[in-house]
Amino acid sequence: MNFPLYIAKRYLKSASKNNAINIINGIASLGIIVGAMALFVVLSVFSGLVNFSLSFSNDFDPDIKILPATGKTISISTSQEHKIKNLDGVANYSKIIEERVLFIFNGKEQVAYLKGVDAKYNQVNDAKKSIYEGQWLAPNTNQVVVGYGIAQKLSLGLFDFNNPFEVFVPKAGKGTIESPEEAFRTSELTPVGIYALSDELDAKYVFADLGLAQEILDFKPNQVSGIELKLKPNADEASVISELETIFGKNTSIKNRSQLNDSLYKMLNTENVAVYLIFTLVIIIALFNLIGALIMMILDKKNNLKTLYNLGVEVTQLRRIFLLQGTLLSVLGGIVGLVLGIIVVIIQQQFDVIMITPTLAYPVVFTLKNVAIVLATISTLGFVASLIASSRVSKKLLE
């Protein structure tokens, strides 16, 4: 039998004759439980907020996007399209065009992105579900879907045939410009839908048919700004990207969803680390109670330790008793705190107890990763605190 572990368990289960020590032990245990619970709940809430934030961009961002390595456009051949179709792991793909242009409606102007999409676009990105009013555009027409922010700035309504919704694109060329017709290529558009996701995205895009966008921008039929791909479930992303690099060569840049939102992911990860460190500091402060409780326990059990020492038990083993006692107390407190935290998270998930708005519940996500992080944090810090407290056991104390 492991002698220090046996004694540590006995000390952990039995109450001291000194009520002050029992109170200090209770406060230390409560601090660990509350700290573990708070850390898990906060990490779960932040995970929910991350998913909630990414859900806005995920509706418009594909699993993989092929972009030009230099310039604004790439050319895709029939053979390259055929190879993409036959790739294992690719569920579908869509050709797109993105270009900043000027939109004018009823005397008001707005610069935004004209995004040309083909008929397969909604099979790659679930943009249809973001329609706030109206419907999605029909292929091979001059119909467009406008962002809610753009519609507000232009005071734009749907199917307004009295006031044309126009797009202006600068013409390439040299020489003196004598009229607006020589400077801009224009086209009248028919707004049939308004989408709404977030303030940033709502003011960014006007969706149009790919053919119409190519005509407005004077692109060739095989000339696009990018290709967006949707992967099959459980597809090997790295393998698909490697095969796409073989198909398109060095003229393209291939990015996954996280790389497309690199700045957003970095910001969220930084915030996650900051939140973790702040609440870890709270746990560290709470564990000072554990150090104090163990030192009081050492002083309370001083006579027992002297007896064990005189019977031949080494000082290192006596220290290990309190090291194990503190570590066990931390682990057990962490488990209890985790159980309570999991209950709180599940209640919020199922019953929407706390609301951000009358219709939006505070998002929380239960993950085993957060469970592991909390348990590892509590165990590690509890071990360090117990190590500091157990170092008080010395020959000088026992003699």
Short mmCIF file of C-alpha atoms in Angstrom, two decimals:
data_model
loop_
_atom_site.label_atom_id
_atom_site.label_comp_id
_atom_site.label_asym_id
_atom_site.label_seq_id
_atom_site.Cartn_x
_atom_site.Cartn_y
_atom_site.Cartn_z
CA MET A 1 0.00 0.00 0.00
CA ASN A 2 1.17 3.54 -0.76
CA PHE A 3 1.61 4.84 2.77
CA PRO A 4 1.49 8.64 2.03
CA LEU A 5 -1.64 8.16 -0.13
CA TYR A 6 -3.36 6.14 2.61
CA ILE A 7 -2.68 8.84 5.24
CA ALA A 8 -3.66 11.62 2.82
CA LYS A 9 -7.04 9.96 2.21
CA ARG A 10 -7.59 9.61 5.96
CA TYR A 11 -6.79 13.28 6.54
CA LEU A 12 -9.04 14.26 3.63
CA LYS A 13 -12.04 12.33 4.97
CA SER A 14 -11.69 13.08 8.66
CA ALA A 15 -12.56 16.41 10.25
CA SER A 16 -10.15 18.21 12.54
CA LYS A 17 -10.91 18.75 16.22
CA ASN A 18 -10.21 22.42 15.59
CA ASN A 19 -13.32 24.08 14.10
CA ALA A 20 -11.25 26.95 12.68
CA ILE A 21 -9.29 24.49 10.52
CA ASN A 22 -12.52 22.84 9.35
CA ILE A 23 -13.87 26.26 8.32
CA ILE A 24 -10.65 27.09 6.45
CA ASN A 25 -10.78 23.70 4.67
CA GLY A 26 -14.40 24.34 3.74
CA ILE A 27 -13.57 27.78 2.33
CA ALA A 28 -10.67 26.30 0.34
CA SER A 29 -12.90 23.55 -1.07
CA LEU A 30 -15.65 26.03 -1.91
CA GLY A 31 -13.13 28.29 -3.67
CA ILE A 32 -11.93 25.42 -5.87
CA ILE A 33 -15.49 24.31 -6.70
CA VAL A 34 -16.67 27.83 -7.57
CA GLY A 35 -13.47 28.54 -9.53
CA ALA A 36 -13.80 25.36 -11.62
CA MET A 37 -17.50 25.97 -12.21
CA ALA A 38 -16.94 29.61 -13.22
CA LEU A 39 -14.06 28.75 -15.58
CA PHE A 40 -16.08 26.03 -17.32
CA VAL A 41 -19.20 28.18 -17.68
CA VAL A 42 -17.20 31.12 -19.06
CA LEU A 43 -15.33 28.89 -21.55
CA SER A 44 -18.63 27.33 -22.64
CA VAL A 45 -20.21 30.77 -23.09
CA PHE A 46 -17.23 31.99 -25.08
CA SER A 47 -17.37 28.85 -27.26
CA GLY A 48 -21.02 29.65 -27.90
CA LEU A 49 -20.20 33.26 -28.78
CA VAL A 50 -17.44 32.10 -31.16
CA ASN A 51 -19.85 29.77 -32.96
CA PHE A 52 -22.47 32.52 -33.02
CA SER A 53 -19.98 35.03 -34.49
CA LEU A 54 -18.71 32.59 -37.12
CA SER A 55 -22.24 31.57 -38.12
CA PHE A 56 -22.69 34.93 -39.86
CA SER A 57 -19.67 34.53 -42.13
CA ASN A 58 -20.10 30.76 -42.58
CA ASP A 59 -23.27 31.31 -44.61
CA PHE A 60 -21.21 33.16 -47.23
CA ASP A 61 -17.85 31.43 -46.81
CA PRO A 62 -17.20 28.07 -48.53
CA ASP A 63 -15.18 25.18 -47.15
CA ILE A 64 -12.44 25.88 -49.71
CA LYS A 65 -11.93 28.83 -52.04
CA ILE A 66 -9.63 29.05 -55.07
CA LEU A 67 -8.34 32.59 -55.65
CA PRO A 68 -5.85 34.13 -58.09
CA ALA A 69 -2.30 34.24 -56.71
CA THR A 70 -1.77 37.54 -58.54
CA GLY A 71 -4.22 39.90 -60.17
CA LYS A 72 -7.99 39.80 -59.84
CA THR A 73 -9.08 36.90 -62.05
CA ILE A 74 -8.29 33.33 -63.03
CA SER A 75 -9.27 31.36 -66.10
CA ILE A 76 -10.85 27.94 -65.68
CA SER A 77 -10.92 25.44 -68.52
CA THR A 78 -13.46 22.70 -69.22
CA SER A 79 -10.91 20.03 -68.32
CA GLN A 80 -10.19 21.69 -64.96
CA GLU A 81 -13.91 21.82 -64.16
CA HIS A 82 -14.18 18.13 -65.05
CA LYS A 83 -11.29 17.30 -62.70
CA ILE A 84 -12.92 19.25 -59.84
CA LYS A 85 -16.17 17.31 -60.33
CA ASN A 86 -14.31 14.00 -60.06
CA LEU A 87 -12.35 14.91 -56.93
CA ASP A 88 -13.02 12.66 -53.94
CA GLY A 89 -14.35 14.74 -51.07
CA VAL A 90 -15.81 17.56 -53.18
CA ALA A 91 -19.61 17.72 -52.95
CA ASN A 92 -20.05 20.71 -55.29
CA TYR A 93 -18.38 23.85 -56.60
CA SER A 94 -19.44 27.29 -57.80
CA LYS A 95 -17.76 29.93 -59.96
CA ILE A 96 -17.98 33.48 -58.66
CA ILE A 97 -16.99 37.04 -59.55
CA GLU A 98 -16.36 39.80 -57.01
CA GLU A 99 -15.62 43.42 -57.94
CA ARG A 100 -16.13 46.80 -56.26
CA VAL A 101 -18.50 48.94 -58.30
CA LEU A 102 -20.77 51.96 -57.91
CA PHE A 103 -24.51 51.53 -57.39
CA ILE A 104 -26.97 54.40 -57.88
CA PHE A 105 -30.64 54.50 -56.94
CA ASN A 106 -32.91 57.55 -56.97
CA GLY A 107 -30.00 60.00 -56.75
CA LYS A 108 -28.19 58.12 -53.94
CA GLU A 109 -24.82 56.40 -54.43
CA GLN A 110 -23.15 53.46 -52.72
CA VAL A 111 -19.87 51.64 -53.46
CA ALA A 112 -20.15 47.89 -52.78
CA TYR A 113 -19.14 44.52 -54.18
CA LEU A 114 -20.99 43.10 -57.16
CA LYS A 115 -20.86 39.34 -56.61
CA GLY A 116 -21.73 37.24 -59.63
CA VAL A 117 -22.77 33.69 -58.77
CA ASP A 118 -23.82 30.73 -60.88
CA ALA A 119 -26.80 28.40 -60.45
CA LYS A 120 -24.86 26.08 -58.12
CA TYR A 121 -23.96 28.79 -55.63
CA ASN A 122 -26.66 27.87 -53.10
CA GLN A 123 -25.48 24.25 -53.16
CA VAL A 124 -22.08 25.45 -51.91
CA ASN A 125 -23.16 28.28 -49.57
CA ASP A 126 -26.51 28.39 -47.84
CA ALA A 127 -27.14 32.03 -48.75
CA LYS A 128 -30.86 31.54 -49.42
CA LYS A 129 -31.66 31.17 -45.74
CA SER A 130 -30.37 34.70 -45.10
CA ILE A 131 -33.08 36.24 -47.31
CA TYR A 132 -34.84 38.86 -45.18
CA GLU A 133 -37.38 39.97 -47.78
CA GLY A 134 -38.24 38.83 -51.29
CA GLN A 135 -36.57 35.86 -52.99
CA TRP A 136 -33.30 34.62 -54.42
CA LEU A 137 -32.35 35.73 -57.94
CA ALA A 138 -33.20 33.63 -61.01
CA PRO A 139 -30.35 32.50 -63.32
CA ASN A 140 -29.72 34.29 -66.62
CA THR A 141 -31.65 37.43 -65.61
CA ASN A 142 -30.78 40.94 -64.43
CA GLN A 143 -32.24 40.18 -61.00
CA VAL A 144 -30.11 40.95 -57.92
CA VAL A 145 -30.21 40.32 -54.17
CA VAL A 146 -29.09 43.32 -52.12
CA GLY A 147 -27.69 43.52 -48.59
CA TYR A 148 -29.95 45.07 -45.96
CA GLY A 149 -27.37 47.75 -45.16
CA ILE A 150 -27.09 48.77 -48.82
CA ALA A 151 -30.89 48.83 -49.18
CA GLN A 152 -31.14 51.12 -46.15
CA LYS A 153 -28.49 53.56 -47.36
CA LEU A 154 -30.07 53.81 -50.81
CA SER A 155 -33.68 53.71 -49.52
CA LEU A 156 -34.11 50.83 -51.94
CA GLY A 157 -37.27 48.75 -52.24
CA LEU A 158 -38.07 45.64 -54.25
CA PHE A 159 -39.61 45.70 -57.73
CA ASP A 160 -39.50 49.51 -57.93
CA PHE A 161 -39.92 50.00 -61.69
CA ASN A 162 -40.25 53.79 -61.44
CA ASN A 163 -36.69 54.31 -60.17
CA PRO A 164 -33.97 52.24 -61.86
CA PHE A 165 -31.29 50.55 -59.77
CA GLU A 166 -28.11 51.08 -61.76
CA VAL A 167 -24.55 49.79 -61.60
CA PHE A 168 -21.58 51.79 -62.91
CA VAL A 169 -18.23 50.17 -63.78
CA PRO A 170 -15.22 52.18 -65.03
CA LYS A 171 -14.16 51.28 -68.56
CA ALA A 172 -10.56 50.36 -69.23
CA GLY A 173 -8.73 52.43 -71.83
CA LYS A 174 -6.72 55.55 -72.60
CA GLY A 175 -7.37 59.01 -73.91
CA THR A 176 -9.59 61.94 -73.02
CA ILE A 177 -13.03 61.22 -71.58
CA GLU A 178 -15.68 63.45 -73.14
CA SER A 179 -18.87 61.93 -71.66
CA PRO A 180 -20.02 59.64 -68.82
CA GLU A 181 -20.89 56.99 -71.39
CA GLU A 182 -17.23 56.79 -72.38
CA ALA A 183 -16.06 56.54 -68.76
CA PHE A 184 -18.52 53.98 -67.37
CA ARG A 185 -20.22 50.80 -68.41
CA THR A 186 -23.74 50.83 -66.97
CA SER A 187 -26.58 48.38 -66.53
CA GLU A 188 -30.02 48.44 -64.92
CA LEU A 189 -30.70 45.81 -62.27
CA THR A 190 -33.90 44.49 -60.73
CA PRO A 191 -33.75 43.97 -56.94
CA VAL A 192 -35.85 40.90 -56.05
CA GLY A 193 -34.48 40.11 -52.60
CA ILE A 194 -32.79 41.59 -49.54
CA TYR A 195 -30.51 39.49 -47.33
CA ALA A 196 -29.62 40.21 -43.69
CA LEU A 197 -26.80 38.63 -41.69
CA SER A 198 -24.53 41.16 -39.96
CA ASP A 199 -23.82 44.87 -40.29
CA GLU A 200 -20.54 44.24 -42.11
CA LEU A 201 -21.87 41.69 -44.61
CA ASP A 202 -25.17 43.51 -45.15
CA ALA A 203 -23.28 46.52 -46.47
CA LYS A 204 -20.86 44.54 -48.63
CA TYR A 205 -22.55 42.53 -51.42
CA VAL A 206 -25.05 42.80 -54.23
CA PHE A 207 -25.58 39.31 -55.68
CA ALA A 208 -26.18 38.94 -59.42
CA ASP A 209 -26.11 36.18 -62.02
CA LEU A 210 -22.59 35.16 -63.05
CA GLY A 211 -23.24 35.80 -66.75
CA LEU A 212 -24.64 39.25 -66.02
CA ALA A 213 -21.62 40.12 -63.86
CA GLN A 214 -19.22 38.93 -66.59
CA GLU A 215 -21.05 41.11 -69.10
CA ILE A 216 -21.03 44.19 -66.84
CA LEU A 217 -17.34 43.78 -65.99
CA ASP A 218 -16.38 42.79 -69.55
CA PHE A 219 -15.02 39.40 -68.49
CA LYS A 220 -14.58 36.41 -70.77
CA PRO A 221 -16.89 33.38 -70.22
CA ASN A 222 -14.08 31.37 -68.61
CA GLN A 223 -12.79 34.31 -66.55
CA VAL A 224 -13.78 34.37 -62.85
CA SER A 225 -12.63 35.88 -59.56
CA GLY A 226 -12.66 32.58 -57.73
CA ILE A 227 -14.11 29.10 -57.32
CA GLU A 228 -15.86 28.09 -54.12
CA LEU A 229 -16.09 24.44 -53.07
CA LYS A 230 -18.23 22.52 -50.61
CA LEU A 231 -16.68 19.37 -49.15
CA LYS A 232 -18.42 16.11 -48.39
CA PRO A 233 -18.81 15.15 -44.71
CA ASN A 234 -15.59 13.67 -43.27
CA ALA A 235 -13.63 14.67 -46.40
CA ASP A 236 -9.86 15.05 -46.04
CA GLU A 237 -9.42 18.80 -46.48
CA ALA A 238 -5.63 18.66 -46.81
CA SER A 239 -5.84 15.98 -49.49
CA VAL A 240 -8.41 17.98 -51.50
CA ILE A 241 -6.29 21.13 -51.31
CA SER A 242 -3.22 19.18 -52.46
CA GLU A 243 -5.11 17.82 -55.48
CA LEU A 244 -6.47 21.27 -56.34
CA GLU A 245 -2.93 22.67 -56.27
CA THR A 246 -1.97 19.99 -58.80
CA ILE A 247 -4.92 20.92 -61.05
CA PHE A 248 -4.41 24.71 -61.00
CA GLY A 249 -0.67 25.03 -60.41
CA LYS A 250 1.06 28.05 -58.94
CA ASN A 251 -1.24 30.65 -60.49
CA THR A 252 -3.83 30.23 -57.74
CA SER A 253 -4.06 30.55 -53.97
CA ILE A 254 -6.20 27.93 -52.21
CA LYS A 255 -7.62 28.75 -48.78
CA ASN A 256 -9.85 26.96 -46.30
CA ARG A 257 -12.55 28.66 -44.22
CA SER A 258 -10.29 29.64 -41.33
CA GLN A 259 -7.73 31.16 -43.72
CA LEU A 260 -10.46 33.18 -45.42
CA ASN A 261 -11.30 34.68 -42.01
CA ASP A 262 -7.76 34.78 -40.68
CA SER A 263 -8.11 38.08 -38.80
CA LEU A 264 -11.44 37.03 -37.25
CA TYR A 265 -10.06 33.68 -36.06
CA LYS A 266 -6.96 35.36 -34.61
CA MET A 267 -9.11 37.89 -32.75
CA LEU A 268 -11.39 35.19 -31.33
CA ASN A 269 -8.44 32.99 -30.30
CA THR A 270 -6.74 35.95 -28.61
CA GLU A 271 -9.92 36.79 -26.70
CA ASN A 272 -10.31 33.14 -25.71
CA VAL A 273 -6.78 33.05 -24.28
CA ALA A 274 -7.35 36.36 -22.46
CA VAL A 275 -10.58 35.10 -20.86
CA TYR A 276 -8.87 31.84 -19.84
CA LEU A 277 -5.93 33.66 -18.24
CA ILE A 278 -8.19 36.07 -16.33
CA PHE A 279 -10.23 33.27 -14.78
CA THR A 280 -7.11 31.19 -14.17
CA LEU A 281 -5.82 34.13 -12.12
CA VAL A 282 -9.05 34.01 -10.12
CA ILE A 283 -8.45 30.30 -9.44
CA ILE A 284 -4.84 31.01 -8.42
CA ILE A 285 -6.07 33.54 -5.88
CA ALA A 286 -8.63 31.01 -4.60
CA LEU A 287 -5.87 28.40 -4.23
CA PHE A 288 -4.08 30.61 -1.70
CA ASN A 289 -6.83 29.38 0.63
CA LEU A 290 -5.73 25.82 -0.15
CA ILE A 291 -2.13 26.67 0.78
CA GLY A 292 -3.29 28.21 4.04
CA ALA A 293 -5.56 25.25 4.81
CA LEU A 294 -2.74 22.73 4.25
CA ILE A 295 -0.31 24.71 6.41
CA MET A 296 -2.90 24.83 9.20
CA MET A 297 -3.41 21.08 8.78
CA ILE A 298 0.36 20.50 9.04
CA LEU A 299 0.51 22.47 12.28
CA ASP A 300 -2.58 20.66 13.60
CA LYS A 301 -1.07 17.24 12.82
CA LYS A 302 2.39 18.18 14.06
CA ASN A 303 2.40 15.67 16.94
CA ASN A 304 1.24 12.87 14.62
CA LEU A 305 3.98 13.75 12.15
CA LYS A 306 6.59 13.65 14.94
CA THR A 307 5.42 10.18 15.90
CA LEU A 308 5.64 8.95 12.31
CA TYR A 309 9.06 10.56 11.93
CA ASN A 310 10.34 8.85 15.10
CA LEU A 311 9.02 5.54 13.75
CA GLY A 312 11.28 5.94 10.70
CA VAL A 313 9.09 7.68 8.13
CA GLU A 314 11.23 9.98 6.00
CA VAL A 315 10.50 13.70 5.70
CA THR A 316 9.94 13.36 1.95
CA GLN A 317 7.14 10.86 2.61
CA LEU A 318 5.56 13.14 5.20
CA ARG A 319 5.64 15.98 2.67
CA ARG A 320 4.06 13.68 0.11
CA ILE A 321 1.10 13.13 2.46
CA PHE A 322 0.07 16.78 2.25
CA LEU A 323 1.05 17.05 -1.39
CA LEU A 324 -1.36 14.22 -2.18
CA GLN A 325 -4.01 15.56 0.17
CA GLY A 326 -3.99 18.98 -1.51
CA THR A 327 -3.92 17.49 -5.00
CA LEU A 328 -6.82 15.15 -4.20
CA LEU A 329 -8.78 18.05 -2.72
CA SER A 330 -8.15 20.09 -5.88
CA VAL A 331 -9.16 17.26 -8.23
CA LEU A 332 -12.32 16.41 -6.26
CA GLY A 333 -13.26 20.10 -6.02
CA GLY A 334 -12.62 20.50 -9.73
CA ILE A 335 -14.84 17.52 -10.56
CA VAL A 336 -17.67 18.84 -8.37
CA GLY A 337 -17.31 22.30 -9.93
CA LEU A 338 -17.33 20.76 -13.41
CA VAL A 339 -20.50 18.80 -12.68
CA LEU A 340 -22.22 21.95 -11.46
CA GLY A 341 -20.92 23.90 -14.47
CA ILE A 342 -22.15 21.22 -16.89
CA ILE A 343 -25.59 21.33 -15.26
CA VAL A 344 -25.71 25.14 -15.68
CA VAL A 345 -24.63 24.91 -19.35
CA ILE A 346 -27.15 22.15 -20.18
CA ILE A 347 -29.97 24.08 -18.49
CA GLN A 348 -29.10 27.16 -20.56
CA GLN A 349 -28.94 25.07 -23.76
CA GLN A 350 -32.28 23.38 -23.15
CA PHE A 351 -34.35 26.13 -21.52
CA ASP A 352 -32.78 29.47 -22.63
CA VAL A 353 -32.80 30.85 -19.09
CA ILE A 354 -30.60 33.90 -19.84
CA MET A 355 -31.50 35.98 -22.91
CA ILE A 356 -29.49 38.58 -24.84
CA THR A 357 -32.63 39.90 -26.52
CA PRO A 358 -36.25 38.79 -26.13
CA THR A 359 -35.74 36.35 -29.03
CA LEU A 360 -32.03 35.44 -28.70
CA ALA A 361 -30.74 33.24 -25.88
CA TYR A 362 -27.19 33.55 -24.61
CA PRO A 363 -25.25 30.97 -26.71
CA VAL A 364 -23.37 28.25 -24.83
CA VAL A 365 -21.63 25.14 -26.15
CA PHE A 366 -20.69 22.04 -24.16
CA THR A 367 -17.39 20.54 -25.34
CA LEU A 368 -15.13 17.87 -23.89
CA LYS A 369 -12.20 20.15 -24.74
CA ASN A 370 -13.39 22.68 -22.14
CA VAL A 371 -13.86 19.88 -19.59
CA ALA A 372 -10.26 18.76 -20.15
CA ILE A 373 -8.95 22.33 -19.95
CA VAL A 374 -10.68 23.03 -16.64
CA LEU A 375 -9.67 19.71 -15.07
CA ALA A 376 -6.06 20.08 -16.22
CA THR A 377 -5.89 23.68 -14.96
CA ILE A 378 -7.33 22.87 -11.54
CA SER A 379 -5.17 19.75 -11.12
CA THR A 380 -1.95 21.52 -12.16
CA LEU A 381 -2.50 24.61 -10.03
CA GLY A 382 -3.70 22.48 -7.11
CA PHE A 383 -0.53 20.38 -7.36
CA VAL A 384 1.67 23.50 -7.35
CA ALA A 385 -0.21 24.98 -4.38
CA SER A 386 0.06 21.67 -2.48
CA LEU A 387 3.78 21.46 -3.30
CA ILE A 388 4.32 24.92 -1.83
CA ALA A 389 2.36 24.09 1.33
CA SER A 390 3.92 20.62 1.84
CA SER A 391 7.42 22.15 1.75
CA ARG A 392 6.64 23.48 5.27
CA VAL A 393 7.21 19.95 6.59
CA SER A 394 10.89 19.91 7.56
CA LYS A 395 13.24 18.32 10.08
CA LYS A 396 13.30 21.60 11.98
CA LEU A 397 9.52 21.44 12.42
CA LEU A 398 9.59 17.83 13.55
CA GLU A 399 12.53 18.16 15.91
#
